[in-house]
Amino acid sequence: MIGVVGGGQLAMLLIEAGKKRNVDVVVQTAAKTDPAAKKTNQIILHDPTNPEGTKLLAEKTRLITFENEWVDISSLLSLENNGVSFVPRLQSIRPLINKITQRELLNSLDIPCPDWLAIPLKKSSEIDLPADWGFPLMAKAAKGGYDGKGTKIIKNLKQLQEFLLVEREEQWMLEKWISFDKELSIVSSRDSKGIVRSLPIVETYQSKQVCDWVLAPADIKHDVELMVRNIAASLLAELEYVGVIAIEFFYGSEGLLVNEIAPRTHNSGHFSIDACSSSQFDQQICIASGINVPMPEMLVNGALMANLLGLQSNYATSLTQRLDDLRGIPGLNVHWYEKEEEKKGRKLGHVTYLLKNKDALSRKKEALDVLQTIRSIWPTS
């Protein structure tokens, strides 16, 4: 039996993977209506950030893993010091829960990433930008940002000055704007023996700074693929990391740059549930429960994954009808998160379609044709 801190869709998908391995999963979550709470037999009804809840979780499980990186390391260290096992270890997660410490880690390892600088917490109308920086700029919250939240595109000096004058308690950073050709992602795992395994590298497509759809595998040259895999392996080894990790990249005229790192399962790896011999969730379950970890092989020529985000409340077609229409598409796998309420922009589910074409160009055309059908039923938010 293993524990998961968090009760959203990532925890729910971990529970489903655990059932296939006869591994029971207990979740620490705030509400019985959360997606994971509906799938598990045991719940620790505490907010996931509450260390007292995690202590109760530890009493029921052999090992604890995390749904997301919003954890208070200092409050959990006493549990780890008293014998509670976490996967990944808290020390491995520590530099990854903050985008600034992520960048400091990358810089220390000479792993390429966009130029950046921390915004001082003290209110000011000025900041010394490097001479080669122009507008637009990207501002990112150091902690807690996801699905477009915690980010802001700054288009000119006036917007920058206004942004700097806002009183904030949380740290932010500024990032040089990157023009790229592709956004890539890799989900990798490292087991307790130090063996690294990776899913196929994928190309991700965004809409309003939220992942819209994913194409697997990415159409990239062999040397780019090798560099992506080497960066993942290097980071996992440096952190002595055990568990699943996701790394997002920009690729274009400035080369390959690490954008963000997530110390957990990730939206860009959802295709693996239907397309691979071992999904990202299966990898995490096996590592956390001590089962021999299989190599995740692609079982098909390719896969499309598309997110289903909540639409406006007055949308013409009902949610039930949209789901029925999607389930009527031959070959489409619908994964529904059973969230209580449809809110605009909220991740409610995803769909996967297994692609038949062998060459990359035909595969992408096939994916776009299917995506057009999906979006005619369920448009982007």
mmCIF file of C-alpha atoms in Angstrom:
data_model
loop_
_atom_site.group_PDB
_atom_site.id
_atom_site.type_symbol
_atom_site.label_atom_id
_atom_site.label_comp_id
_atom_site.label_asym_id
_atom_site.label_seq_id
_atom_site.Cartn_x
_atom_site.Cartn_y
_atom_site.Cartn_z
ATOM 1 C CA MET A 1 0.000 0.000 0.000
ATOM 2 C CA ILE A 2 1.373 3.410 -0.983
ATOM 3 C CA GLY A 3 0.216 6.941 -0.193
ATOM 4 C CA VAL A 4 -0.301 9.911 -2.491
ATOM 5 C CA VAL A 5 -0.346 13.498 -1.267
ATOM 6 C CA GLY A 6 -3.033 15.117 -3.439
ATOM 7 C CA GLY A 7 -6.426 14.143 -4.791
ATOM 8 C CA GLY A 8 -6.648 15.496 -8.346
ATOM 9 C CA GLN A 9 -6.538 13.755 -11.702
ATOM 10 C CA LEU A 10 -2.860 12.767 -11.478
ATOM 11 C CA ALA A 11 -3.552 10.957 -8.206
ATOM 12 C CA MET A 12 -6.656 9.389 -9.754
ATOM 13 C CA LEU A 13 -4.639 8.046 -12.692
ATOM 14 C CA LEU A 14 -2.033 6.683 -10.251
ATOM 15 C CA ILE A 15 -4.813 4.801 -8.454
ATOM 16 C CA GLU A 16 -6.023 3.311 -11.745
ATOM 17 C CA ALA A 17 -2.452 2.212 -12.568
ATOM 18 C CA GLY A 18 -2.080 0.759 -9.073
ATOM 19 C CA LYS A 19 -5.204 -1.401 -9.493
ATOM 20 C CA LYS A 20 -3.619 -3.078 -12.525
ATOM 21 C CA ARG A 21 -0.645 -4.045 -10.294
ATOM 22 C CA ASN A 22 -2.756 -4.982 -7.250
ATOM 23 C CA VAL A 23 -1.236 -2.025 -5.389
ATOM 24 C CA ASP A 24 -3.615 -0.148 -3.085
ATOM 25 C CA VAL A 25 -3.274 3.631 -3.023
ATOM 26 C CA VAL A 26 -4.377 5.863 -0.130
ATOM 27 C CA VAL A 27 -4.793 9.571 -0.854
ATOM 28 C CA GLN A 28 -4.498 12.660 1.300
ATOM 29 C CA THR A 29 -6.989 15.134 -0.072
ATOM 30 C CA ALA A 30 -9.296 17.896 1.131
ATOM 31 C CA ALA A 31 -12.662 16.645 -0.161
ATOM 32 C CA LYS A 32 -14.455 13.365 -0.768
ATOM 33 C CA THR A 33 -15.578 14.759 -4.124
ATOM 34 C CA ASP A 34 -12.002 15.088 -5.489
ATOM 35 C CA PRO A 35 -11.241 12.808 -8.484
ATOM 36 C CA ALA A 36 -8.851 10.492 -6.614
ATOM 37 C CA ALA A 37 -11.138 10.258 -3.578
ATOM 38 C CA LYS A 38 -13.800 8.686 -5.790
ATOM 39 C CA LYS A 39 -11.441 5.936 -6.941
ATOM 40 C CA THR A 40 -9.711 4.856 -3.737
ATOM 41 C CA ASN A 41 -10.900 2.795 -0.787
ATOM 42 C CA GLN A 42 -9.083 4.901 1.821
ATOM 43 C CA ILE A 43 -8.839 8.666 2.227
ATOM 44 C CA ILE A 44 -6.949 10.867 4.662
ATOM 45 C CA LEU A 45 -9.291 13.854 4.695
ATOM 46 C CA HIS A 46 -6.759 16.657 5.142
ATOM 47 C CA ASP A 47 -5.569 19.410 2.852
ATOM 48 C CA PRO A 48 -2.541 18.058 0.917
ATOM 49 C CA THR A 49 -0.345 20.852 2.332
ATOM 50 C CA ASN A 50 -1.150 19.824 5.924
ATOM 51 C CA PRO A 51 1.806 17.866 7.410
ATOM 52 C CA GLU A 52 -0.453 16.375 10.102
ATOM 53 C CA GLY A 53 -2.457 14.738 7.340
ATOM 54 C CA THR A 54 0.729 13.423 5.765
ATOM 55 C CA LYS A 55 1.723 11.977 9.145
ATOM 56 C CA LEU A 56 -1.577 10.064 9.255
ATOM 57 C CA LEU A 57 -0.979 8.949 5.665
ATOM 58 C CA ALA A 58 2.447 7.620 6.666
ATOM 59 C CA GLU A 59 0.900 5.477 9.394
ATOM 60 C CA LYS A 60 -1.145 3.608 6.782
ATOM 61 C CA THR A 61 1.397 3.199 3.968
ATOM 62 C CA ARG A 62 4.912 1.900 3.295
ATOM 63 C CA LEU A 63 5.876 4.858 1.156
ATOM 64 C CA ILE A 64 4.512 8.261 0.088
ATOM 65 C CA THR A 65 4.620 9.976 -3.301
ATOM 66 C CA PHE A 66 3.303 13.357 -4.470
ATOM 67 C CA GLU A 67 0.734 14.463 -7.025
ATOM 68 C CA ASN A 68 2.324 17.899 -7.384
ATOM 69 C CA GLU A 69 5.313 19.895 -6.206
ATOM 70 C CA TRP A 70 3.426 22.272 -3.889
ATOM 71 C CA VAL A 71 4.913 20.731 -0.782
ATOM 72 C CA ASP A 72 6.460 22.341 2.267
ATOM 73 C CA ILE A 73 9.775 20.503 2.472
ATOM 74 C CA SER A 74 10.686 21.848 5.910
ATOM 75 C CA SER A 75 7.434 20.627 7.500
ATOM 76 C CA LEU A 76 7.896 17.123 6.056
ATOM 77 C CA LEU A 77 11.573 16.692 6.948
ATOM 78 C CA SER A 78 10.748 15.590 10.490
ATOM 79 C CA LEU A 79 8.647 12.752 9.038
ATOM 80 C CA GLU A 80 11.483 11.671 6.747
ATOM 81 C CA ASN A 81 13.954 11.880 9.648
ATOM 82 C CA ASN A 82 11.631 9.583 11.626
ATOM 83 C CA GLY A 83 11.665 6.888 8.966
ATOM 84 C CA VAL A 84 8.905 7.907 6.554
ATOM 85 C CA SER A 85 9.947 7.086 2.976
ATOM 86 C CA PHE A 86 9.131 9.560 0.213
ATOM 87 C CA VAL A 87 9.457 8.974 -3.547
ATOM 88 C CA PRO A 88 11.094 11.139 -4.738
ATOM 89 C CA ARG A 89 13.171 11.941 -1.620
ATOM 90 C CA LEU A 90 12.568 15.421 -0.221
ATOM 91 C CA GLN A 91 16.176 16.391 -0.861
ATOM 92 C CA SER A 92 15.727 15.510 -4.550
ATOM 93 C CA ILE A 93 12.568 17.604 -4.844
ATOM 94 C CA ARG A 94 13.915 20.613 -2.944
ATOM 95 C CA PRO A 95 15.578 22.447 -5.886
ATOM 96 C CA LEU A 96 12.635 21.721 -8.199
ATOM 97 C CA ILE A 97 9.687 23.195 -6.264
ATOM 98 C CA ASN A 98 10.817 26.722 -7.083
ATOM 99 C CA LYS A 99 11.501 27.950 -10.629
ATOM 100 C CA ILE A 100 14.391 30.127 -9.454
ATOM 101 C CA THR A 101 16.186 27.252 -7.738
ATOM 102 C CA GLN A 102 15.448 25.169 -10.836
ATOM 103 C CA ARG A 103 17.295 27.736 -12.942
ATOM 104 C CA GLU A 104 20.158 27.932 -10.463
ATOM 105 C CA LEU A 105 20.512 24.144 -10.672
ATOM 106 C CA LEU A 106 20.505 24.197 -14.479
ATOM 107 C CA ASN A 107 23.068 27.007 -14.561
ATOM 108 C CA SER A 108 25.340 25.146 -12.113
ATOM 109 C CA LEU A 109 25.253 22.065 -14.385
ATOM 110 C CA ASP A 110 25.747 24.097 -17.601
ATOM 111 C CA ILE A 111 22.415 22.819 -18.917
ATOM 112 C CA PRO A 112 21.020 25.401 -21.353
ATOM 113 C CA CYS A 113 17.907 27.333 -20.343
ATOM 114 C CA PRO A 114 16.488 30.803 -21.142
ATOM 115 C CA ASP A 115 18.309 33.791 -19.618
ATOM 116 C CA TRP A 116 16.528 34.894 -16.453
ATOM 117 C CA LEU A 117 16.758 37.123 -13.396
ATOM 118 C CA ALA A 118 14.954 37.203 -10.078
ATOM 119 C CA ILE A 119 12.615 40.126 -9.364
ATOM 120 C CA PRO A 120 13.363 41.655 -5.955
ATOM 121 C CA LEU A 121 10.477 41.443 -3.490
ATOM 122 C CA LYS A 122 10.943 45.120 -2.639
ATOM 123 C CA LYS A 123 8.650 47.360 -4.694
ATOM 124 C CA SER A 124 10.456 49.389 -7.379
ATOM 125 C CA SER A 125 9.693 50.890 -10.774
ATOM 126 C CA GLU A 126 13.076 49.906 -12.211
ATOM 127 C CA ILE A 127 15.134 46.781 -12.768
ATOM 128 C CA ASP A 128 18.445 46.419 -14.586
ATOM 129 C CA LEU A 129 17.758 44.321 -17.660
ATOM 130 C CA PRO A 130 20.635 42.780 -19.649
ATOM 131 C CA ALA A 131 21.543 44.829 -22.724
ATOM 132 C CA ASP A 132 20.453 42.132 -25.196
ATOM 133 C CA TRP A 133 16.956 41.769 -23.710
ATOM 134 C CA GLY A 134 14.041 43.325 -25.534
ATOM 135 C CA PHE A 135 10.281 43.094 -25.266
ATOM 136 C CA PRO A 136 8.186 41.066 -24.825
ATOM 137 C CA LEU A 137 9.399 39.423 -21.600
ATOM 138 C CA MET A 138 7.938 36.518 -19.673
ATOM 139 C CA ALA A 139 7.310 36.906 -15.936
ATOM 140 C CA LYS A 140 6.850 33.735 -13.889
ATOM 141 C CA ALA A 141 5.934 33.104 -10.280
ATOM 142 C CA ALA A 142 8.692 31.123 -8.609
ATOM 143 C CA LYS A 143 6.127 28.810 -6.980
ATOM 144 C CA GLY A 144 2.648 27.543 -7.652
ATOM 145 C CA GLY A 145 2.116 28.406 -11.329
ATOM 146 C CA TYR A 146 0.327 25.922 -13.592
ATOM 147 C CA ASP A 147 -1.875 25.895 -16.711
ATOM 148 C CA GLY A 148 -1.053 29.505 -17.539
ATOM 149 C CA LYS A 149 -1.529 30.721 -13.963
ATOM 150 C CA GLY A 150 1.475 32.406 -12.370
ATOM 151 C CA THR A 151 2.720 33.747 -15.701
ATOM 152 C CA LYS A 152 2.426 37.123 -17.399
ATOM 153 C CA ILE A 153 3.602 38.344 -20.785
ATOM 154 C CA ILE A 154 5.086 41.841 -20.443
ATOM 155 C CA LYS A 155 4.920 43.657 -23.760
ATOM 156 C CA ASN A 156 6.609 47.007 -23.070
ATOM 157 C CA LEU A 157 8.417 49.169 -20.528
ATOM 158 C CA LYS A 158 5.199 50.669 -19.155
ATOM 159 C CA GLN A 159 3.793 47.211 -18.398
ATOM 160 C CA LEU A 160 7.089 46.212 -16.781
ATOM 161 C CA GLN A 161 7.073 49.265 -14.497
ATOM 162 C CA GLU A 162 3.457 48.609 -13.498
ATOM 163 C CA PHE A 163 4.297 44.969 -12.795
ATOM 164 C CA LEU A 164 7.294 45.881 -10.615
ATOM 165 C CA LEU A 165 5.217 48.306 -8.545
ATOM 166 C CA VAL A 166 2.765 45.616 -7.422
ATOM 167 C CA GLU A 167 3.260 44.622 -3.783
ATOM 168 C CA ARG A 168 3.732 40.844 -3.565
ATOM 169 C CA GLU A 169 4.662 38.327 -0.941
ATOM 170 C CA GLU A 170 5.818 35.687 -3.423
ATOM 171 C CA GLN A 171 8.987 35.746 -5.494
ATOM 172 C CA TRP A 172 8.779 36.158 -9.288
ATOM 173 C CA MET A 173 11.375 36.018 -12.028
ATOM 174 C CA LEU A 174 11.778 37.592 -15.452
ATOM 175 C CA GLU A 175 12.777 35.532 -18.468
ATOM 176 C CA LYS A 176 14.159 36.565 -21.837
ATOM 177 C CA TRP A 177 11.600 35.917 -24.564
ATOM 178 C CA ILE A 178 12.411 32.800 -26.575
ATOM 179 C CA SER A 179 11.351 32.358 -30.189
ATOM 180 C CA PHE A 180 11.115 28.622 -30.786
ATOM 181 C CA ASP A 181 10.054 26.185 -33.491
ATOM 182 C CA LYS A 182 8.879 23.393 -31.212
ATOM 183 C CA GLU A 183 7.966 22.775 -27.594
ATOM 184 C CA LEU A 184 9.145 19.341 -26.494
ATOM 185 C CA SER A 185 8.675 17.244 -23.383
ATOM 186 C CA ILE A 186 10.165 14.063 -21.980
ATOM 187 C CA VAL A 187 8.868 12.001 -19.063
ATOM 188 C CA SER A 188 11.589 9.855 -17.496
ATOM 189 C CA SER A 189 11.895 7.641 -14.454
ATOM 190 C CA ARG A 190 14.820 6.504 -12.308
ATOM 191 C CA ASP A 191 14.529 3.521 -10.009
ATOM 192 C CA SER A 192 16.325 2.771 -6.742
ATOM 193 C CA LYS A 193 19.125 1.021 -8.670
ATOM 194 C CA GLY A 194 19.797 4.184 -10.685
ATOM 195 C CA ILE A 195 18.354 2.840 -13.962
ATOM 196 C CA VAL A 196 16.791 5.580 -16.112
ATOM 197 C CA ARG A 197 13.886 4.840 -18.447
ATOM 198 C CA SER A 198 12.126 7.335 -20.704
ATOM 199 C CA LEU A 199 8.889 7.599 -22.618
ATOM 200 C CA PRO A 200 9.124 8.753 -26.232
ATOM 201 C CA ILE A 201 9.832 12.475 -26.527
ATOM 202 C CA VAL A 202 6.687 14.384 -27.508
ATOM 203 C CA GLU A 203 5.830 17.697 -29.109
ATOM 204 C CA THR A 204 3.345 19.808 -27.160
ATOM 205 C CA TYR A 205 1.035 22.489 -28.525
ATOM 206 C CA GLN A 206 -0.284 25.285 -26.304
ATOM 207 C CA SER A 207 -3.345 27.504 -26.384
ATOM 208 C CA LYS A 208 -3.419 30.533 -24.058
ATOM 209 C CA GLN A 209 -0.361 29.108 -22.231
ATOM 210 C CA VAL A 210 -2.188 25.851 -21.457
ATOM 211 C CA CYS A 211 -1.361 22.513 -23.092
ATOM 212 C CA ASP A 212 -3.933 21.929 -25.838
ATOM 213 C CA TRP A 213 -2.639 18.722 -27.466
ATOM 214 C CA VAL A 214 0.371 16.434 -27.630
ATOM 215 C CA LEU A 215 1.875 14.466 -30.507
ATOM 216 C CA ALA A 216 3.977 11.375 -29.811
ATOM 217 C CA PRO A 217 6.662 10.773 -30.846
ATOM 218 C CA ALA A 218 8.115 14.194 -31.690
ATOM 219 C CA ASP A 219 9.517 14.694 -35.174
ATOM 220 C CA ILE A 220 13.077 15.684 -34.231
ATOM 221 C CA LYS A 221 16.573 14.854 -35.417
ATOM 222 C CA HIS A 222 18.557 12.118 -33.729
ATOM 223 C CA ASP A 223 21.086 14.521 -32.174
ATOM 224 C CA VAL A 224 18.285 16.562 -30.560
ATOM 225 C CA GLU A 225 16.719 13.374 -29.186
ATOM 226 C CA LEU A 226 20.060 12.307 -27.718
ATOM 227 C CA MET A 227 20.555 15.699 -26.070
ATOM 228 C CA VAL A 228 17.042 15.633 -24.526
ATOM 229 C CA ARG A 229 17.624 12.148 -23.120
ATOM 230 C CA ASN A 230 21.102 13.022 -21.860
ATOM 231 C CA ILE A 231 19.816 16.129 -20.048
ATOM 232 C CA ALA A 232 17.105 14.047 -18.367
ATOM 233 C CA ALA A 233 19.586 11.363 -17.300
ATOM 234 C CA SER A 234 22.077 13.970 -16.040
ATOM 235 C CA LEU A 235 19.477 15.746 -13.900
ATOM 236 C CA LEU A 236 18.160 12.500 -12.432
ATOM 237 C CA ALA A 237 21.685 11.379 -11.524
ATOM 238 C CA GLU A 238 22.690 14.767 -10.084
ATOM 239 C CA LEU A 239 19.611 14.845 -7.832
ATOM 240 C CA GLU A 240 19.901 11.138 -6.923
ATOM 241 C CA TYR A 241 16.270 11.204 -7.935
ATOM 242 C CA VAL A 242 14.005 8.155 -7.601
ATOM 243 C CA GLY A 243 10.606 8.391 -9.285
ATOM 244 C CA VAL A 244 9.041 10.021 -12.355
ATOM 245 C CA ILE A 245 10.052 13.438 -13.661
ATOM 246 C CA ALA A 246 8.958 15.586 -16.622
ATOM 247 C CA ILE A 247 11.162 18.109 -18.415
ATOM 248 C CA GLU A 248 9.805 20.638 -20.925
ATOM 249 C CA PHE A 249 12.013 22.213 -23.603
ATOM 250 C CA PHE A 250 12.038 24.973 -26.190
ATOM 251 C CA TYR A 251 13.756 24.081 -29.466
ATOM 252 C CA GLY A 252 14.576 26.551 -32.229
ATOM 253 C CA SER A 253 17.206 28.975 -33.495
ATOM 254 C CA GLU A 254 18.738 29.281 -30.002
ATOM 255 C CA GLY A 255 19.100 25.501 -29.754
ATOM 256 C CA LEU A 256 17.586 23.264 -27.093
ATOM 257 C CA LEU A 257 16.648 25.028 -23.842
ATOM 258 C CA VAL A 258 15.062 23.590 -20.703
ATOM 259 C CA ASN A 259 11.854 25.490 -19.953
ATOM 260 C CA GLU A 260 10.484 23.842 -16.799
ATOM 261 C CA ILE A 261 10.921 20.712 -14.689
ATOM 262 C CA ALA A 262 8.070 18.918 -12.883
ATOM 263 C CA PRO A 263 9.038 16.332 -10.216
ATOM 264 C CA ARG A 264 5.993 14.138 -10.878
ATOM 265 C CA THR A 265 3.831 12.605 -13.568
ATOM 266 C CA HIS A 266 2.808 15.156 -16.181
ATOM 267 C CA ASN A 267 0.078 16.077 -18.639
ATOM 268 C CA SER A 268 2.456 15.578 -21.573
ATOM 269 C CA GLY A 269 2.837 11.898 -20.631
ATOM 270 C CA HIS A 270 -0.875 10.986 -20.572
ATOM 271 C CA PHE A 271 -0.644 9.409 -24.046
ATOM 272 C CA SER A 272 1.390 6.592 -22.476
ATOM 273 C CA ILE A 273 -1.698 5.102 -20.748
ATOM 274 C CA ASP A 274 -2.983 3.831 -24.105
ATOM 275 C CA ALA A 275 0.119 3.940 -26.318
ATOM 276 C CA CYS A 276 2.919 2.381 -24.232
ATOM 277 C CA SER A 277 3.672 -0.962 -22.587
ATOM 278 C CA SER A 278 4.142 0.882 -19.290
ATOM 279 C CA SER A 279 2.573 4.293 -18.667
ATOM 280 C CA GLN A 280 4.149 7.107 -16.656
ATOM 281 C CA PHE A 281 1.750 6.165 -13.839
ATOM 282 C CA ASP A 282 2.747 2.508 -14.014
ATOM 283 C CA GLN A 283 6.402 3.580 -13.774
ATOM 284 C CA GLN A 284 5.677 5.557 -10.587
ATOM 285 C CA ILE A 285 3.617 2.727 -9.052
ATOM 286 C CA CYS A 286 6.329 0.149 -9.762
ATOM 287 C CA ILE A 287 9.121 2.341 -8.375
ATOM 288 C CA ALA A 288 7.141 3.295 -5.260
ATOM 289 C CA SER A 289 6.005 -0.255 -4.469
ATOM 290 C CA GLY A 290 9.267 -2.068 -5.221
ATOM 291 C CA ILE A 291 7.968 -3.932 -8.287
ATOM 292 C CA ASN A 292 10.483 -4.565 -11.086
ATOM 293 C CA VAL A 293 10.184 -1.546 -13.372
ATOM 294 C CA PRO A 294 9.490 -2.385 -17.040
ATOM 295 C CA MET A 295 10.903 -0.470 -19.998
ATOM 296 C CA PRO A 296 8.123 1.746 -21.418
ATOM 297 C CA GLU A 297 7.963 0.767 -25.098
ATOM 298 C CA MET A 298 5.722 2.482 -27.642
ATOM 299 C CA LEU A 299 3.200 -0.113 -28.849
ATOM 300 C CA VAL A 300 1.953 1.880 -31.856
ATOM 301 C CA ASN A 301 3.373 4.171 -34.539
ATOM 302 C CA GLY A 302 2.207 7.285 -32.757
ATOM 303 C CA ALA A 303 -0.414 8.876 -30.522
ATOM 304 C CA LEU A 304 -2.428 12.066 -30.187
ATOM 305 C CA MET A 305 -3.502 13.327 -26.758
ATOM 306 C CA ALA A 306 -5.896 16.265 -26.437
ATOM 307 C CA ASN A 307 -7.034 17.957 -23.233
ATOM 308 C CA LEU A 308 -10.693 18.583 -22.459
ATOM 309 C CA LEU A 309 -11.005 21.940 -20.687
ATOM 310 C CA GLY A 310 -14.165 23.363 -19.172
ATOM 311 C CA LEU A 311 -16.193 25.664 -21.431
ATOM 312 C CA GLN A 312 -18.340 28.672 -20.571
ATOM 313 C CA SER A 313 -21.489 27.898 -18.597
ATOM 314 C CA ASN A 314 -23.825 28.859 -21.451
ATOM 315 C CA TYR A 315 -22.116 26.704 -24.098
ATOM 316 C CA ALA A 316 -24.694 25.409 -26.587
ATOM 317 C CA THR A 317 -23.993 21.670 -26.215
ATOM 318 C CA SER A 318 -24.304 20.010 -22.818
ATOM 319 C CA LEU A 319 -21.350 18.291 -21.174
ATOM 320 C CA THR A 320 -23.135 14.918 -21.339
ATOM 321 C CA GLN A 321 -23.799 15.304 -25.058
ATOM 322 C CA ARG A 322 -20.179 16.308 -25.748
ATOM 323 C CA LEU A 323 -18.910 13.224 -23.918
ATOM 324 C CA ASP A 324 -21.339 10.959 -25.788
ATOM 325 C CA ASP A 325 -20.233 12.469 -29.112
ATOM 326 C CA LEU A 326 -16.546 11.958 -28.277
ATOM 327 C CA ARG A 327 -17.174 8.341 -27.260
ATOM 328 C CA GLY A 328 -18.815 7.841 -30.641
ATOM 329 C CA ILE A 329 -15.563 8.574 -32.502
ATOM 330 C CA PRO A 330 -14.064 5.200 -33.551
ATOM 331 C CA GLY A 331 -10.697 4.546 -31.894
ATOM 332 C CA LEU A 332 -10.883 7.480 -29.465
ATOM 333 C CA ASN A 333 -10.083 6.696 -25.802
ATOM 334 C CA VAL A 334 -11.859 9.058 -23.387
ATOM 335 C CA HIS A 335 -10.374 9.556 -19.903
ATOM 336 C CA TRP A 336 -12.816 11.499 -17.695
ATOM 337 C CA TYR A 337 -11.716 12.916 -14.323
ATOM 338 C CA GLU A 338 -15.204 13.054 -12.754
ATOM 339 C CA LYS A 339 -14.789 16.552 -11.373
ATOM 340 C CA GLU A 340 -17.878 17.969 -9.723
ATOM 341 C CA GLU A 341 -18.208 21.165 -11.725
ATOM 342 C CA GLU A 342 -17.390 22.386 -15.211
ATOM 343 C CA LYS A 343 -15.477 25.649 -14.870
ATOM 344 C CA LYS A 344 -14.065 27.498 -17.835
ATOM 345 C CA GLY A 345 -10.453 26.438 -18.413
ATOM 346 C CA ARG A 346 -10.509 23.631 -15.838
ATOM 347 C CA LYS A 347 -8.966 20.309 -16.914
ATOM 348 C CA LEU A 348 -11.862 17.867 -16.950
ATOM 349 C CA GLY A 349 -10.382 14.997 -18.925
ATOM 350 C CA HIS A 350 -8.316 14.009 -21.920
ATOM 351 C CA VAL A 351 -8.654 11.860 -25.026
ATOM 352 C CA THR A 352 -6.096 9.688 -26.802
ATOM 353 C CA TYR A 353 -6.071 8.442 -30.386
ATOM 354 C CA LEU A 354 -3.555 5.856 -31.586
ATOM 355 C CA LEU A 355 -2.050 6.845 -34.940
ATOM 356 C CA LYS A 356 -1.509 4.372 -37.765
ATOM 357 C CA ASN A 357 0.847 6.167 -40.185
ATOM 358 C CA LYS A 358 4.537 5.312 -40.001
ATOM 359 C CA ASP A 359 6.203 8.460 -41.366
ATOM 360 C CA ALA A 360 6.180 11.640 -39.303
ATOM 361 C CA LEU A 361 4.531 13.911 -41.880
ATOM 362 C CA SER A 362 1.606 11.550 -42.537
ATOM 363 C CA ARG A 363 1.264 10.888 -38.807
ATOM 364 C CA LYS A 364 0.923 14.594 -38.032
ATOM 365 C CA LYS A 365 -1.679 15.028 -40.789
ATOM 366 C CA GLU A 366 -3.612 12.066 -39.360
ATOM 367 C CA ALA A 367 -3.408 13.633 -35.885
ATOM 368 C CA LEU A 368 -4.621 17.024 -37.135
ATOM 369 C CA ASP A 369 -7.576 15.429 -38.928
ATOM 370 C CA VAL A 370 -8.639 13.630 -35.734
ATOM 371 C CA LEU A 371 -8.006 16.768 -33.655
ATOM 372 C CA GLN A 372 -10.299 18.761 -35.946
ATOM 373 C CA THR A 373 -13.088 16.248 -35.279
ATOM 374 C CA ILE A 374 -12.445 16.399 -31.514
ATOM 375 C CA ARG A 375 -12.469 20.199 -31.485
ATOM 376 C CA SER A 376 -15.676 20.330 -33.522
ATOM 377 C CA ILE A 377 -17.299 18.588 -30.545
ATOM 378 C CA TRP A 378 -15.217 20.020 -27.708
ATOM 379 C CA PRO A 379 -13.397 23.244 -28.662
ATOM 380 C CA THR A 380 -10.472 24.722 -26.792
ATOM 381 C CA SER A 381 -11.537 26.759 -23.755
#
